[in-house]
Coordinates of C-alpha atoms (C1' of nucleotides) in Angstrom, one line a residue:
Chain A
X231 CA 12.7 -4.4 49.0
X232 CA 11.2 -7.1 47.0
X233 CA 12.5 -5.6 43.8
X234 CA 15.1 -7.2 42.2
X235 CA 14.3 -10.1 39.7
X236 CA 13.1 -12.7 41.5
X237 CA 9.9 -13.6 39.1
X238 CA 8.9 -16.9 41.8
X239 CA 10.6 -17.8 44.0
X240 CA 11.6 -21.5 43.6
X241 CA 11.1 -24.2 46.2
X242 CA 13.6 -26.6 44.5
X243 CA 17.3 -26.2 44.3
X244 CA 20.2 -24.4 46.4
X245 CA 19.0 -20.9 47.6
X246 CA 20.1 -17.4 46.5
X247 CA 22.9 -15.8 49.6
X248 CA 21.5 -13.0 51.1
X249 CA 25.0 -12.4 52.0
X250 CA 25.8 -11.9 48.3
X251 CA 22.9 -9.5 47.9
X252 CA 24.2 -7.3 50.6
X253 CA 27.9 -7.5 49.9
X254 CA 26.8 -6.2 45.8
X255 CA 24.7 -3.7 47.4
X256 CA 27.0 -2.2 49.7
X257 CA 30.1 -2.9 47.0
X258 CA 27.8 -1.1 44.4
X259 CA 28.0 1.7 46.8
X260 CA 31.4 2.2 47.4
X261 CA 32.0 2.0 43.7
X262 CA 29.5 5.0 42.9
X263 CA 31.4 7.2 46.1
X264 CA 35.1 6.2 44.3
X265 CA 34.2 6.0 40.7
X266 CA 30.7 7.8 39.9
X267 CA 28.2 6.8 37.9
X268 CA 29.4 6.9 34.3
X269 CA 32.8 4.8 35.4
X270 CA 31.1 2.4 37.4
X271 CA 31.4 -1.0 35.6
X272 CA 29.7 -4.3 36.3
X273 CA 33.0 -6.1 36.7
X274 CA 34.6 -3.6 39.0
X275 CA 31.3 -4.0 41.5
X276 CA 31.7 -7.7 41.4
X277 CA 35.2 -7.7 42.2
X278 CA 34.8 -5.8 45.1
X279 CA 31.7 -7.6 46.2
X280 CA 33.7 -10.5 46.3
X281 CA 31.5 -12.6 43.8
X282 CA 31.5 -13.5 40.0
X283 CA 30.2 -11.7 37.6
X284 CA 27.1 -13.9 36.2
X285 CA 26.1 -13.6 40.2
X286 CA 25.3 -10.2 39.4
X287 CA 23.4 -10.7 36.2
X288 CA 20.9 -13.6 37.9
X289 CA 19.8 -10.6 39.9
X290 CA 19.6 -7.5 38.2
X291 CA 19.4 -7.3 34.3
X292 CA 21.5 -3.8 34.1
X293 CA 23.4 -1.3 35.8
X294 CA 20.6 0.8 35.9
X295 CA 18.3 -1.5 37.7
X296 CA 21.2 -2.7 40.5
X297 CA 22.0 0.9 41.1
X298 CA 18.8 2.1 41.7
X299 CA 18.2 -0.8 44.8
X300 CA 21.5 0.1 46.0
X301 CA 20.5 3.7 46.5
X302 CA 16.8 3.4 47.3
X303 CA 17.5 2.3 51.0
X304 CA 19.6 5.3 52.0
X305 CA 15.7 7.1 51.3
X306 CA 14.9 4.6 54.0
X307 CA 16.0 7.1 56.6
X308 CA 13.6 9.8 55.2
X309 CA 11.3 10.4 58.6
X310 CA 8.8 13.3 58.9
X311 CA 9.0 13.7 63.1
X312 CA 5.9 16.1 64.3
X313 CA 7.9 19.3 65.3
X314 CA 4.6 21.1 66.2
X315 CA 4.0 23.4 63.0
X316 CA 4.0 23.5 59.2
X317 CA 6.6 25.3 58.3
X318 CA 8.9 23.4 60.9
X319 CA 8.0 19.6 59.2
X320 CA 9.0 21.4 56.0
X321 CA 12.0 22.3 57.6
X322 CA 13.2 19.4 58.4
X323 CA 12.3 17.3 55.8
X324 CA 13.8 19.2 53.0
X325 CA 17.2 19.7 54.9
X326 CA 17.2 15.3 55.4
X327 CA 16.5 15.3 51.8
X328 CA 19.3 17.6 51.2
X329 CA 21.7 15.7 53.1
X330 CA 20.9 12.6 51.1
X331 CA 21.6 14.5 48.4
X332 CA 25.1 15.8 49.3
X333 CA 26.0 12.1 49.5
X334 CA 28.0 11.6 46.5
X335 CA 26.4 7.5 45.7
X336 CA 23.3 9.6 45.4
X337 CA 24.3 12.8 44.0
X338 CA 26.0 10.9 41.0
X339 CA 23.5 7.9 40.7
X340 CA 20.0 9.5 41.1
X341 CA 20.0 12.1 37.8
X342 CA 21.6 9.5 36.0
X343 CA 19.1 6.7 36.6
X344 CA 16.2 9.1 36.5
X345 CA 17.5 10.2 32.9
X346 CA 17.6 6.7 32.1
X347 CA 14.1 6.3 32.7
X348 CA 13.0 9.0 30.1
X349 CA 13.6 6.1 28.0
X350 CA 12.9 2.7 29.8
X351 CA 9.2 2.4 31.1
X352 CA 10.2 -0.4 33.7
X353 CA 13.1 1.7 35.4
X354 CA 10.8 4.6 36.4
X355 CA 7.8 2.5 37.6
X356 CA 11.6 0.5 39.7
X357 CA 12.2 4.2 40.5
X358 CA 8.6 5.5 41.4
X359 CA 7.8 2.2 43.7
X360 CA 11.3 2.1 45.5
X361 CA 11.9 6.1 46.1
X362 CA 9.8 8.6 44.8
X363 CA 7.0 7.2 46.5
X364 CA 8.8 6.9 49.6
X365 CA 8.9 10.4 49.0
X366 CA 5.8 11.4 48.6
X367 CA 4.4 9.9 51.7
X368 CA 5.6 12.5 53.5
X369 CA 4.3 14.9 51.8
X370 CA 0.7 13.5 52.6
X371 CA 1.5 13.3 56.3
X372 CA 2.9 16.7 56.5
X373 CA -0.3 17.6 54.4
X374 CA -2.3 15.7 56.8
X375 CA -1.1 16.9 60.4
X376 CA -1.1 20.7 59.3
X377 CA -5.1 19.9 58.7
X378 CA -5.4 18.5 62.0
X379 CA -3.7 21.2 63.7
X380 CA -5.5 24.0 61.8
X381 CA -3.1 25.2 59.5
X382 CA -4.5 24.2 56.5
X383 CA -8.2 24.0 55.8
X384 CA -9.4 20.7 54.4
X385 CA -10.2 20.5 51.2
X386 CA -13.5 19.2 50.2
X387 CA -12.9 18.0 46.5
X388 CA -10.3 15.2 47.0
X389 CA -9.3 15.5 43.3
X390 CA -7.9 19.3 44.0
X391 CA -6.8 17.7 46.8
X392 CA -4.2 15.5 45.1
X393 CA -3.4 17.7 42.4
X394 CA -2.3 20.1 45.3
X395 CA -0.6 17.4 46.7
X396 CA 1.4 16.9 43.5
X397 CA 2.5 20.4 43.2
X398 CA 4.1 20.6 46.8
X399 CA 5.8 17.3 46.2
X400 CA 7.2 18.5 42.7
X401 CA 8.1 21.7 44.1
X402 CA 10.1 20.8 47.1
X403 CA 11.8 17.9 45.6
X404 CA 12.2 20.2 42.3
X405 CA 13.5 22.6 44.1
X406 CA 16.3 20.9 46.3
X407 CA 17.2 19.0 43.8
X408 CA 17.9 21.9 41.2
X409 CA 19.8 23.6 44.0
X410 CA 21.7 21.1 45.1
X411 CA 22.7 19.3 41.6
X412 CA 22.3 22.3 38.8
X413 CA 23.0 25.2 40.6
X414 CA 25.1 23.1 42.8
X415 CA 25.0 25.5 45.8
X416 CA 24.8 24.8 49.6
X417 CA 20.9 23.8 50.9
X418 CA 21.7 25.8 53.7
X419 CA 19.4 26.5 56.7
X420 CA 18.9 30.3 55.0
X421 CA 17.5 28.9 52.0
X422 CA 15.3 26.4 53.5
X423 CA 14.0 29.1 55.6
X424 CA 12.9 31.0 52.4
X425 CA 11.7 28.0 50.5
X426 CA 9.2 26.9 53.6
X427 CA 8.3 30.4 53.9
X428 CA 7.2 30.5 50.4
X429 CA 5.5 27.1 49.9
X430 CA 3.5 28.1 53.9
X431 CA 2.8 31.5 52.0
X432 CA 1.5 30.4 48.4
X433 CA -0.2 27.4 49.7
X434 CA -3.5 29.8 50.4
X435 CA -3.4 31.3 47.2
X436 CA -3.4 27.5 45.6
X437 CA -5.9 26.5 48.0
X438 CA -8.1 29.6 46.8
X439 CA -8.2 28.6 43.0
X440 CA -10.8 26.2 44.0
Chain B
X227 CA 28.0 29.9 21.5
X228 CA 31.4 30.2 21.4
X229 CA 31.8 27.0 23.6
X230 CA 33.4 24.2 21.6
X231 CA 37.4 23.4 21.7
X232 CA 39.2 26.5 20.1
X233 CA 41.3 27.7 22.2
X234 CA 42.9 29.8 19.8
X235 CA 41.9 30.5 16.4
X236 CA 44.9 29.9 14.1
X237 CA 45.3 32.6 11.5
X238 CA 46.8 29.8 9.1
X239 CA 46.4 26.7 7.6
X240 CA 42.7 24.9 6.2
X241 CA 39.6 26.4 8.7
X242 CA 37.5 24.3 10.5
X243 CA 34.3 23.8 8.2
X244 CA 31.1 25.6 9.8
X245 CA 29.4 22.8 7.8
X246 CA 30.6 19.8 9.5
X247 CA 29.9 21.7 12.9
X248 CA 26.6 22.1 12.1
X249 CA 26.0 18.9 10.9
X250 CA 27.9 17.3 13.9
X251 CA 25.2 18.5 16.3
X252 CA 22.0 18.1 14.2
X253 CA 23.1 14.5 13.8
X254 CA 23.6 14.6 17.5
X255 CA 20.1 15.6 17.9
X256 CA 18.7 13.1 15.6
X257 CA 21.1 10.1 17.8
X258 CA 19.4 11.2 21.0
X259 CA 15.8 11.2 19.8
X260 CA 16.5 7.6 18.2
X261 CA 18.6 5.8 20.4
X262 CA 18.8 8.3 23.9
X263 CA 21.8 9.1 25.5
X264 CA 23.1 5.8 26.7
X265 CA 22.9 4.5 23.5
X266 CA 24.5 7.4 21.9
X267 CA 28.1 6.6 20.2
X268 CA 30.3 8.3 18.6
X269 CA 31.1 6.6 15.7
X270 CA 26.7 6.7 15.2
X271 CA 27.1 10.7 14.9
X272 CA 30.3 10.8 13.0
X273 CA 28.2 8.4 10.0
X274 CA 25.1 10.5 10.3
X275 CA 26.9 13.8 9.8
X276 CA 28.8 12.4 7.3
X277 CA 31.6 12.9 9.0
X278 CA 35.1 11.3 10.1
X279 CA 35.1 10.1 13.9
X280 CA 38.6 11.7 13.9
X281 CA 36.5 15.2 12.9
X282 CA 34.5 14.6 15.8
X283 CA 37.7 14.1 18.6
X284 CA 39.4 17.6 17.2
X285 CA 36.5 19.5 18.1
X286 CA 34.7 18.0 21.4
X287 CA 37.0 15.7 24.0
X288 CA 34.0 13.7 24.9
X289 CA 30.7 12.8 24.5
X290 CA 28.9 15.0 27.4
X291 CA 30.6 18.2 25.6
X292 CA 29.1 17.4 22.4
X293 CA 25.5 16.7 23.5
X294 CA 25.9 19.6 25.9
X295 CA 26.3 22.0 22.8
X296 CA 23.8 20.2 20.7
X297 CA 20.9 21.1 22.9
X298 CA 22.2 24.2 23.9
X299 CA 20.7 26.1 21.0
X300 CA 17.5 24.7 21.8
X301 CA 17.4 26.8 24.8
X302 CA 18.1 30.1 22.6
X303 CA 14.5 29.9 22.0
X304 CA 13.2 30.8 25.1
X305 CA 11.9 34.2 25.8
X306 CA 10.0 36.6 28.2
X307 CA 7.7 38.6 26.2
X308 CA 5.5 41.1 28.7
X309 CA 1.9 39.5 28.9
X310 CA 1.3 42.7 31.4
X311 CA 1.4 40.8 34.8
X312 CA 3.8 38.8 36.6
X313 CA 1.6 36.0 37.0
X314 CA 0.6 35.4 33.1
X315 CA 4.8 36.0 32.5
X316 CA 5.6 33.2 34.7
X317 CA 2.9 30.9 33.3
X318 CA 4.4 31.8 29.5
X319 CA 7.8 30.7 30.5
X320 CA 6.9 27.8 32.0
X321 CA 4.9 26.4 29.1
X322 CA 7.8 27.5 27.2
X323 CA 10.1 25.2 29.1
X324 CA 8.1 22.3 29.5
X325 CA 7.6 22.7 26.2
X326 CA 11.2 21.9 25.6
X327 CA 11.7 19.0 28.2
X328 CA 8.6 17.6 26.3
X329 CA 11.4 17.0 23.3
X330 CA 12.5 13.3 23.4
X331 CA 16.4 15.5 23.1
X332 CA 16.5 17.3 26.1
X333 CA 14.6 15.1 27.8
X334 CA 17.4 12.4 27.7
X335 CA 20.1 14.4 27.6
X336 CA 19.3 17.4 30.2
X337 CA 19.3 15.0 33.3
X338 CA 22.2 13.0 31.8
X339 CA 24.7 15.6 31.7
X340 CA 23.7 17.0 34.8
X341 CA 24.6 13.5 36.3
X342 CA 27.9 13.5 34.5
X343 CA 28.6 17.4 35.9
X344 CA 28.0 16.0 39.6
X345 CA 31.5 15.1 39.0
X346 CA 33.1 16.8 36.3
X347 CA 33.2 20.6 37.2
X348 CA 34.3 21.8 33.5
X349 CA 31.1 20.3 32.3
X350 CA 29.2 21.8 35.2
X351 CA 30.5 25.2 34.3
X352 CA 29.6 24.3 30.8
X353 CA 26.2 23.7 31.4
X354 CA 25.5 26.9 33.4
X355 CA 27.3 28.9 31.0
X356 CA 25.1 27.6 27.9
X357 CA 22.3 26.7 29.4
X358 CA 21.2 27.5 33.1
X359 CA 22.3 30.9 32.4
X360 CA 20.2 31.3 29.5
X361 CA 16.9 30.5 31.9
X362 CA 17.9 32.4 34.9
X363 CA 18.2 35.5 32.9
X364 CA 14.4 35.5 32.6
X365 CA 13.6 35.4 35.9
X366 CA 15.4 38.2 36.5
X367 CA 14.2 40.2 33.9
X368 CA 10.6 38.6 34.9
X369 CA 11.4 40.3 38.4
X370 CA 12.8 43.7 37.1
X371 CA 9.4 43.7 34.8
X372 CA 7.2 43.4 38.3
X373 CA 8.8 45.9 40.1
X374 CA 8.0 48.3 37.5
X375 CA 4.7 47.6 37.6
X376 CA 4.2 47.6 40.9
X377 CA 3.8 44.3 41.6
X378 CA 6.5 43.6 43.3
X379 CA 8.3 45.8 45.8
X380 CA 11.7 46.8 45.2
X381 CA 14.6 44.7 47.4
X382 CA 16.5 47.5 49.5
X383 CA 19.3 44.7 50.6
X384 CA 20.8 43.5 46.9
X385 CA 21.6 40.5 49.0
X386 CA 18.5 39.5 49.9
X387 CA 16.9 40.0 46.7
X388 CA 20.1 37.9 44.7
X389 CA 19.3 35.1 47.4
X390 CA 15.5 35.8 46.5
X391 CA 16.5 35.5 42.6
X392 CA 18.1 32.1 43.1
X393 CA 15.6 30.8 45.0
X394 CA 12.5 31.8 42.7
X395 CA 14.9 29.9 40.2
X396 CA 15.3 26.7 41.5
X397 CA 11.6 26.0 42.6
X398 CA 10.3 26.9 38.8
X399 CA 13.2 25.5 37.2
X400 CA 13.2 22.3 39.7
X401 CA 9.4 21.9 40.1
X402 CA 9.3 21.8 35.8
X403 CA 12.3 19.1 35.8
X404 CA 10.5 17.4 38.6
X405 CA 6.9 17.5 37.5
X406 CA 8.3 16.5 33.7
X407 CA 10.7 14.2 34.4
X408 CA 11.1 12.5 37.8
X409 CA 6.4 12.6 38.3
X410 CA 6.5 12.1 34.6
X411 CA 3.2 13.8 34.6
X412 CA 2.2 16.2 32.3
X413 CA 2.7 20.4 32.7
X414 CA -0.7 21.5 31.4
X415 CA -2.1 25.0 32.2
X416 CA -4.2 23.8 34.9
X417 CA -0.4 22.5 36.9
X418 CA 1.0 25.6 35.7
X419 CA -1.6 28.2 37.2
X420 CA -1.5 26.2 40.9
X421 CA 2.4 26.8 40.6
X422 CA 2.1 30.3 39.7
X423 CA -0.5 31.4 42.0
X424 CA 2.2 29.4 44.5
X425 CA 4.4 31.3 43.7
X426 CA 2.7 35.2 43.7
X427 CA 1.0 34.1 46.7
X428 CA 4.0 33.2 48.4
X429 CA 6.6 35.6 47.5
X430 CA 5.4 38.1 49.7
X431 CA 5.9 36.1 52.9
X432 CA 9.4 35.4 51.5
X433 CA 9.8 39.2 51.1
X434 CA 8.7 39.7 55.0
X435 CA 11.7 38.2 56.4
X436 CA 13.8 40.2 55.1
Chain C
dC297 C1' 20.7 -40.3 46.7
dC298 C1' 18.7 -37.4 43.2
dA299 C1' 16.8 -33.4 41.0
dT300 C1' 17.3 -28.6 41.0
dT301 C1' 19.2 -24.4 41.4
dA302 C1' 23.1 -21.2 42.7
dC303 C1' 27.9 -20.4 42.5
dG304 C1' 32.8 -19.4 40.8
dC305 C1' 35.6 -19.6 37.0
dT306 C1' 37.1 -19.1 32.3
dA307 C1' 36.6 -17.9 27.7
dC308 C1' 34.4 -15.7 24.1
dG309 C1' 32.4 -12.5 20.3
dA310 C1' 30.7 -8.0 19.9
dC311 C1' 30.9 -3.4 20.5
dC312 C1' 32.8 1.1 21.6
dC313 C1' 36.6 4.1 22.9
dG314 C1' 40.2 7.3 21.7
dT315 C1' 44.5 7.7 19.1
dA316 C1' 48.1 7.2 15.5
dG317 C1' 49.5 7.4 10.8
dC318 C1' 48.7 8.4 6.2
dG319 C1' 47.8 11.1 1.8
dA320 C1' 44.9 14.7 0.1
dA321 C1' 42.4 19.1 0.4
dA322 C1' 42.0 24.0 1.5
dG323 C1' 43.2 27.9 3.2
dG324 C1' 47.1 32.1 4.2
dC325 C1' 51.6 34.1 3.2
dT326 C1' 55.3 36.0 0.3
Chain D
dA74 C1' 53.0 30.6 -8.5
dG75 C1' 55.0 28.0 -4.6
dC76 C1' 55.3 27.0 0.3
dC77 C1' 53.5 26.3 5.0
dT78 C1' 50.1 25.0 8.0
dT79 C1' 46.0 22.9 9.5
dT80 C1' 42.0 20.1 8.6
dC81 C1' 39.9 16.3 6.3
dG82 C1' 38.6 11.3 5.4
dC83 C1' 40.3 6.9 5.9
dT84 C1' 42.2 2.7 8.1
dA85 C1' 44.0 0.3 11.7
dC86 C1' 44.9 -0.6 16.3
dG87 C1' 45.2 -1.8 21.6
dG88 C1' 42.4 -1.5 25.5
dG89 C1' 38.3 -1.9 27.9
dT90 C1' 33.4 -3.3 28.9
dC91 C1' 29.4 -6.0 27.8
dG92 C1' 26.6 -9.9 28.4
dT93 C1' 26.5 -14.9 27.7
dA94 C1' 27.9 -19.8 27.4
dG95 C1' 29.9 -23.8 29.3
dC96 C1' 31.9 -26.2 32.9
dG97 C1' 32.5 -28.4 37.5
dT98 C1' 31.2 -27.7 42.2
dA99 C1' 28.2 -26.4 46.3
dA100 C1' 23.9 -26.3 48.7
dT101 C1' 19.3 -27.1 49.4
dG102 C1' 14.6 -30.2 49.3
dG103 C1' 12.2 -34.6 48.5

DNA sequence: CCATTACGCTACGACCCGTAGCGAAAGGCT
DNA sequence: AGCCTTTCGCTACGGGTCGTAGCGTAATGG
């Protein structure tokens, strides 16, 4: 967590409730299932939390910032179990992405805070740090494992190395999330079968450029 | 275009004036490059276009409608002329498009209306009629264009190869948004050759499974 | 018991929304 | 020409949200 603003922590004085946290968290939420993103007002999530509304604004400056920690734990779920092959941890991975996705709190909330942060530095290093990253690790484990069990040679200049690193990331997040939000069809196991198949396929000719 | 509220064109009375429509979404543009979407009002365009906010509600029912059709046009610009090989077409296009998201416009406004279409399926239809549309179309004719040349073998289940089409769509399309926006890195020609050669490399296992 | 901070509550000015009502302008029709 | 219809600019309005200020009260630590 450690994201909201909470510059130092004071040793003086009656103590934030964590109970409050959670309850706008989870109330936050519920309003972006019920309402979306665009209708979801700062009142309205402190009503339902059950708190006032200057409890919200000692914590989180903006809509923006409070909706992006109520969203960034549901990527806490993201695991990358060892199935035994490449193309399997793909698998898997992109279709527990994709159910995240199909969530409506994050199908509404995540474009919208994302296009937010074309134009507010602090959001997207909020963003990056609390789920992108997240993200991202799994790409480096997947990454990692197929080199241990063969599949992928390792690649001796670590700077290709994370350039390549970058493109899987951008392409399988890219990808599910223009199919599940723009095109806004199923990410079904068919398509996930293709889209592995591809990214196993066209990783050698990456690998080859040098 | 054809897009804006006119549902039917009455054959009496004073006619909308082009004028004011044009003006309406250059001073759209020119809002979302100073103050980005969220800061975006209606009564701001209405001044700038010199315009009557009332002008503004006869024509467009909302603000995601308007900027929708403001940065529509910008996408009439792309094109797919034949560099002789599927992998230096791809490349093209996808400077192309970066090249747009690059614009402080669509970068605010492309992800923003997407979050709004999540639940508003008039807009979403909107969207992919002006502007998703306008993108797929050259991958399509990017494929049609490598089968003719060979490079590409020609799909004997039309299924398949629409399934194919969608896919190839959303990973260049996604992985653009993704690498652009979300990695907010940039799409130089060094990213853009890894994700072709990706790509060429791995259509053909995507081919193989039939 | 005192200093300090968080809390709930109320109230407030500022802003934006979307619409109504008006008189004037600009076309088509006969 | 005169009439009809629709658009235009303008003003004004109720309704809603924002973010903050001010207050008294509650909950800690020294």
């Amino acid at each position: 967590m450690r994201s909201r603003t909470t510059p130092d922590t004071p040793r003086t004085g009656r103590p934030r409730s964590a109970e409050a946290d959670e309850a706008i968290l989870e109330a936050t939420r519920a309003a972006l299932v019920e309402l979306g993103w665009s209708k979801l007002t700062m009142g309205d999530v402190a009503t339902r939390a059950g708190v006032a509304k200057t409890t919200l604004y000692r914590r989180w400056a903006n809509k923006n910032e409070l909706v992006v920690d109520a969203v960034a734990v549901l990527f806490d779920q993201l695991e990358l179990p060892d199935l035994g092959s490449l193309q399997a941890d793909i698998e898997h991975v992109v279709l527990q992405f994709a159910g995240l996705l199909e969530r409506p709190e994050t199908k509404t909330a995540l474009m919208a805070v994302v296009a937010e942060s074309t134009r507010d530095a602090p959001l997207r290093e909020r963003i990056r740090a609390s789920i992108v990253d997240r993200q991202k690790r799994l790409v480096l484990d997947g990454r990692r494992r197929a080199q241990e069990r063969g599949e992928l040679p390792s690649e001796r200049e670590p700077l290709t190395a994370d350039a390549i690193d970058d493109l899987i990331f951008d392409v399988v997040a890219g990808a599910v999330v223009h199919r599940a939000l723009v095109s806004a069809e199923p990410v079904d196991a068919q398509w996930v079968a293709r889209l592995s198949a591809l990214l196993v396929g066209g990783l050698g000719a990456v690998a080859a450029l040098g």
